[in-house]
mmCIF file of N, CA and C in Angstrom:
data_model
loop_
_atom_site.group_PDB
_atom_site.id
_atom_site.type_symbol
_atom_site.label_atom_id
_atom_site.label_comp_id
_atom_site.label_asym_id
_atom_site.label_seq_id
_atom_site.Cartn_x
_atom_site.Cartn_y
_atom_site.Cartn_z
ATOM 1 N N UNK A 285 91.677 108.485 109.199
ATOM 2 C CA UNK A 285 91.449 107.061 108.571
ATOM 3 C C UNK A 285 91.970 106.185 108.838
ATOM 4 N N UNK A 286 91.359 105.285 108.787
ATOM 5 C CA UNK A 286 92.134 103.578 109.544
ATOM 6 C C UNK A 286 92.993 103.367 108.588
ATOM 7 N N UNK A 287 94.189 102.995 109.118
ATOM 8 C CA UNK A 287 95.375 102.190 108.426
ATOM 9 C C UNK A 287 95.363 100.769 108.153
ATOM 10 N N UNK A 288 95.056 100.470 106.833
ATOM 11 C CA UNK A 288 95.415 99.130 106.550
ATOM 12 C C UNK A 288 96.211 98.841 105.748
ATOM 13 N N UNK A 289 96.712 97.697 106.171
ATOM 14 C CA UNK A 289 98.044 97.067 105.407
ATOM 15 C C UNK A 289 97.711 96.278 104.465
ATOM 16 N N UNK A 290 96.782 95.359 104.927
ATOM 17 C CA UNK A 290 96.612 94.161 104.056
ATOM 18 C C UNK A 290 95.205 93.610 104.052
ATOM 19 N N UNK A 291 94.782 93.130 103.449
ATOM 20 C CA UNK A 291 93.284 92.284 103.553
ATOM 21 C C UNK A 291 93.351 90.766 103.345
ATOM 22 N N UNK A 292 94.298 90.271 104.355
ATOM 23 C CA UNK A 292 94.178 88.793 104.286
ATOM 24 C C UNK A 292 92.330 88.369 104.992
ATOM 25 N N UNK A 293 92.210 87.066 104.348
ATOM 26 C CA UNK A 293 90.565 86.812 104.467
ATOM 27 C C UNK A 293 90.037 87.007 105.889
ATOM 28 N N UNK A 294 90.825 86.775 106.910
ATOM 29 C CA UNK A 294 90.193 87.173 108.186
ATOM 30 C C UNK A 294 89.685 88.312 108.616
ATOM 31 N N UNK A 295 90.621 89.404 108.099
ATOM 32 C CA UNK A 295 90.710 90.843 108.228
ATOM 33 C C UNK A 295 89.200 91.480 107.300
ATOM 34 N N UNK A 296 89.353 90.693 106.292
ATOM 35 C CA UNK A 296 88.271 91.146 105.403
ATOM 36 C C UNK A 296 86.764 90.386 105.745
ATOM 37 N N UNK A 297 86.734 89.269 106.387
ATOM 38 C CA UNK A 297 85.581 88.771 107.100
ATOM 39 C C UNK A 297 85.218 89.939 108.513
ATOM 40 N N UNK A 298 86.399 89.959 109.318
ATOM 41 C CA UNK A 298 85.904 91.033 110.308
ATOM 42 C C UNK A 298 85.466 92.252 109.707
ATOM 43 N N UNK A 299 85.991 92.991 108.520
ATOM 44 C CA UNK A 299 85.428 94.322 108.189
ATOM 45 C C UNK A 299 84.218 94.089 107.471
ATOM 46 N N UNK A 300 83.750 93.132 106.880
ATOM 47 C CA UNK A 300 82.379 92.832 106.816
ATOM 48 C C UNK A 300 81.211 92.712 107.877
ATOM 49 N N UNK A 301 82.110 92.212 109.131
ATOM 50 C CA UNK A 301 80.913 92.088 110.386
ATOM 51 C C UNK A 301 80.729 93.523 110.789
ATOM 52 N N UNK A 302 82.028 94.219 110.922
ATOM 53 C CA UNK A 302 81.838 95.484 111.395
ATOM 54 C C UNK A 302 81.077 96.582 110.670
ATOM 55 N N UNK A 303 80.867 96.055 109.768
ATOM 56 C CA UNK A 303 80.424 97.788 108.449
ATOM 57 C C UNK A 303 79.208 96.592 108.018
ATOM 58 N N UNK A 304 78.656 95.981 108.239
ATOM 59 C CA UNK A 304 77.634 95.360 108.180
ATOM 60 C C UNK A 304 76.362 96.070 107.918
ATOM 61 N N UNK A 305 75.389 96.229 106.919
ATOM 62 C CA UNK A 305 74.311 96.824 106.758
ATOM 63 C C UNK A 305 73.389 96.252 106.162
ATOM 64 N N UNK A 306 72.088 96.736 106.158
ATOM 65 C CA UNK A 306 70.897 96.229 105.380
ATOM 66 C C UNK A 306 71.303 96.582 103.438
ATOM 67 N N UNK A 307 72.298 97.838 103.527
ATOM 68 C CA UNK A 307 72.205 98.138 102.076
ATOM 69 C C UNK A 307 73.965 97.722 101.606
ATOM 70 N N UNK A 308 74.516 96.383 102.250
ATOM 71 C CA UNK A 308 75.492 95.929 101.744
ATOM 72 C C UNK A 308 75.243 95.094 100.488
ATOM 73 N N UNK A 309 76.140 95.308 99.428
ATOM 74 C CA UNK A 309 75.998 94.699 98.158
ATOM 75 C C UNK A 309 77.324 94.262 97.601
ATOM 76 N N UNK A 310 77.314 93.346 96.757
ATOM 77 C CA UNK A 310 78.604 92.963 95.693
ATOM 78 C C UNK A 310 78.391 93.093 94.631
ATOM 79 N N UNK A 311 79.366 93.616 93.567
ATOM 80 C CA UNK A 311 78.928 93.781 92.096
ATOM 81 C C UNK A 311 80.598 93.004 91.684
ATOM 82 N N UNK A 312 80.151 92.080 90.818
ATOM 83 C CA UNK A 312 81.325 91.829 89.886
ATOM 84 C C UNK A 312 81.574 92.113 88.495
ATOM 85 N N UNK A 313 82.515 92.919 87.929
ATOM 86 C CA UNK A 313 82.463 93.056 86.733
ATOM 87 C C UNK A 313 83.623 92.073 85.775
ATOM 88 N N UNK A 314 83.087 91.308 85.059
ATOM 89 C CA UNK A 314 83.828 90.351 84.633
ATOM 90 C C UNK A 314 84.668 90.822 83.810
ATOM 91 N N UNK A 315 84.135 91.765 82.747
ATOM 92 C CA UNK A 315 85.253 92.161 81.734
ATOM 93 C C UNK A 315 86.449 92.899 82.262
ATOM 94 N N UNK A 316 86.262 93.613 83.399
ATOM 95 C CA UNK A 316 87.271 94.293 84.093
ATOM 96 C C UNK A 316 87.846 93.561 84.998
ATOM 97 N N UNK A 317 87.580 92.247 85.439
ATOM 98 C CA UNK A 317 87.896 91.124 86.462
ATOM 99 C C UNK A 317 88.209 92.106 87.924
ATOM 100 N N UNK A 318 86.956 92.778 88.301
ATOM 101 C CA UNK A 318 86.696 93.716 89.410
ATOM 102 C C UNK A 318 86.031 93.448 90.378
ATOM 103 N N UNK A 319 86.107 93.039 91.747
ATOM 104 C CA UNK A 319 84.785 92.705 92.622
ATOM 105 C C UNK A 319 84.707 93.952 93.413
ATOM 106 N N UNK A 320 83.477 94.419 93.519
ATOM 107 C CA UNK A 320 83.157 95.814 94.177
ATOM 108 C C UNK A 320 82.255 95.444 95.428
ATOM 109 N N UNK A 321 82.829 95.648 96.751
ATOM 110 C CA UNK A 321 82.156 95.200 98.159
ATOM 111 C C UNK A 321 81.779 96.720 98.620
ATOM 112 N N UNK A 322 80.535 96.711 98.469
ATOM 113 C CA UNK A 322 79.831 98.204 99.108
ATOM 114 C C UNK A 322 79.053 98.230 100.228
ATOM 115 N N UNK A 323 79.317 98.999 101.254
ATOM 116 C CA UNK A 323 78.784 99.103 102.594
ATOM 117 C C UNK A 323 77.839 100.012 102.912
ATOM 118 N N UNK A 324 77.665 100.910 101.898
ATOM 119 C CA UNK A 324 76.462 102.133 101.827
ATOM 120 C C UNK A 324 75.854 102.591 100.448
ATOM 121 N N UNK A 325 74.641 102.800 100.405
ATOM 122 C CA UNK A 325 74.146 103.048 99.238
ATOM 123 C C UNK A 325 73.788 104.444 99.689
ATOM 124 N N UNK A 326 74.107 105.784 98.400
ATOM 125 C CA UNK A 326 74.537 105.582 97.406
ATOM 126 C C UNK A 326 76.368 105.422 97.788
ATOM 127 N N UNK A 327 77.188 104.909 97.047
ATOM 128 C CA UNK A 327 78.560 104.999 97.189
ATOM 129 C C UNK A 327 78.877 106.896 97.134
ATOM 130 N N UNK A 328 79.452 106.853 98.292
ATOM 131 C CA UNK A 328 80.245 108.090 98.544
ATOM 132 C C UNK A 328 81.366 108.063 99.254
ATOM 133 N N UNK A 329 82.500 108.205 98.513
ATOM 134 C CA UNK A 329 83.846 107.837 99.155
ATOM 135 C C UNK A 329 84.502 109.307 98.924
ATOM 136 N N UNK A 330 85.044 110.028 100.087
ATOM 137 C CA UNK A 330 85.869 111.253 100.096
ATOM 138 C C UNK A 330 87.182 110.782 99.863
ATOM 139 N N UNK A 331 87.677 109.502 100.164
ATOM 140 C CA UNK A 331 88.954 109.102 100.290
ATOM 141 C C UNK A 331 89.296 107.680 99.667
ATOM 142 N N UNK A 332 90.553 107.273 99.231
ATOM 143 C CA UNK A 332 90.668 105.843 98.948
ATOM 144 C C UNK A 332 91.945 105.484 99.297
ATOM 145 N N UNK A 333 92.261 104.546 99.695
ATOM 146 C CA UNK A 333 93.677 103.876 100.033
ATOM 147 C C UNK A 333 94.022 102.402 98.977
ATOM 148 N N UNK A 334 95.239 102.763 97.892
ATOM 149 C CA UNK A 334 95.826 101.526 97.465
ATOM 150 C C UNK A 334 96.669 100.673 97.847
ATOM 151 N N UNK A 335 96.148 99.384 98.185
ATOM 152 C CA UNK A 335 97.052 98.159 98.804
ATOM 153 C C UNK A 335 97.849 97.792 98.041
ATOM 154 N N UNK A 336 99.009 97.065 98.869
ATOM 155 C CA UNK A 336 99.707 96.831 97.978
ATOM 156 C C UNK A 336 99.627 95.359 97.056
ATOM 157 N N UNK A 337 98.264 94.892 97.491
ATOM 158 C CA UNK A 337 97.887 93.434 96.763
ATOM 159 C C UNK A 337 96.764 93.933 95.657
ATOM 160 N N UNK A 338 96.735 95.096 94.919
ATOM 161 C CA UNK A 338 95.540 95.478 94.267
ATOM 162 C C UNK A 338 94.205 95.420 94.618
ATOM 163 N N UNK A 339 94.135 96.120 96.031
ATOM 164 C CA UNK A 339 92.786 96.214 97.023
ATOM 165 C C UNK A 339 92.745 97.700 97.027
ATOM 166 N N UNK A 340 91.735 98.322 96.921
ATOM 167 C CA UNK A 340 91.357 99.557 97.562
ATOM 168 C C UNK A 340 90.234 99.600 98.160
ATOM 169 N N UNK A 341 90.608 100.302 99.271
ATOM 170 C CA UNK A 341 90.013 100.728 100.281
ATOM 171 C C UNK A 341 89.128 101.896 100.299
ATOM 172 N N UNK A 342 87.741 102.069 100.297
ATOM 173 C CA UNK A 342 87.330 103.384 100.040
ATOM 174 C C UNK A 342 86.672 103.959 101.456
ATOM 175 N N UNK A 343 86.990 105.272 101.752
ATOM 176 C CA UNK A 343 86.074 105.710 102.864
ATOM 177 C C UNK A 343 85.326 107.201 102.759
ATOM 178 N N UNK A 344 84.674 106.978 103.616
ATOM 179 C CA UNK A 344 83.767 108.511 103.858
ATOM 180 C C UNK A 344 83.913 108.845 105.246
ATOM 181 N N UNK A 345 84.489 110.235 105.753
ATOM 182 C CA UNK A 345 84.542 110.667 106.926
ATOM 183 C C UNK A 345 85.141 109.826 107.599
ATOM 184 N N UNK A 346 86.307 109.038 107.081
ATOM 185 C CA UNK A 346 87.096 108.172 108.022
ATOM 186 C C UNK A 346 86.646 106.794 107.877
ATOM 187 N N UNK A 347 85.497 106.484 107.853
ATOM 188 C CA UNK A 347 84.789 104.844 107.841
ATOM 189 C C UNK A 347 84.839 104.228 106.546
ATOM 190 N N UNK A 348 85.139 102.959 106.529
ATOM 191 C CA UNK A 348 85.063 102.235 105.510
ATOM 192 C C UNK A 348 83.654 102.092 104.681
ATOM 193 N N UNK A 349 83.698 102.481 103.544
ATOM 194 C CA UNK A 349 82.423 102.440 102.911
ATOM 195 C C UNK A 349 82.221 101.446 101.451
ATOM 196 N N UNK A 350 83.503 100.768 101.266
ATOM 197 C CA UNK A 350 83.821 100.081 100.279
ATOM 198 C C UNK A 350 85.033 99.158 100.121
ATOM 199 N N UNK A 351 85.248 98.399 99.385
ATOM 200 C CA UNK A 351 86.617 97.566 98.990
ATOM 201 C C UNK A 351 86.272 97.410 97.260
ATOM 202 N N UNK A 352 87.322 97.646 97.083
ATOM 203 C CA UNK A 352 87.267 97.344 95.408
ATOM 204 C C UNK A 352 88.769 96.376 95.376
ATOM 205 N N UNK A 353 88.107 95.038 94.772
ATOM 206 C CA UNK A 353 89.175 93.885 94.377
ATOM 207 C C UNK A 353 89.681 93.745 93.260
ATOM 208 N N UNK A 354 90.764 94.184 92.430
ATOM 209 C CA UNK A 354 91.126 94.124 91.255
ATOM 210 C C UNK A 354 91.772 92.734 90.946
ATOM 211 N N UNK A 355 91.817 92.325 89.555
ATOM 212 C CA UNK A 355 92.195 91.066 89.274
ATOM 213 C C UNK A 355 91.490 89.979 90.217
ATOM 214 N N UNK A 356 90.355 90.027 90.838
ATOM 215 C CA UNK A 356 89.729 89.302 91.605
ATOM 216 C C UNK A 356 89.506 87.761 91.080
ATOM 217 N N UNK A 357 89.578 87.564 89.973
ATOM 218 C CA UNK A 357 89.316 85.934 89.634
ATOM 219 C C UNK A 357 90.678 85.070 89.934
ATOM 220 N N UNK A 358 91.877 85.866 90.074
ATOM 221 C CA UNK A 358 93.005 85.334 90.134
ATOM 222 C C UNK A 358 93.397 85.243 91.857
ATOM 223 N N UNK A 359 92.395 85.627 92.326
ATOM 224 C CA UNK A 359 92.794 85.492 94.051
ATOM 225 C C UNK A 359 92.447 83.885 94.310
#
């Protein structure tokens, strides 16, 4: 599993570039204030990592398959 200590904007953009596919999409749940960034469909994560900044990185077989950003509207 890749170790990701934080996701500042430049690193997040690099993650988008490295994992970009035709199946990439975003979903925002306004009621929960959560932004879901997904790189593969269907979403099948076998592991996840909670970052200190309320960001969850989801993995499948060691590759990033998605990012969940909690409290997204306050960032």
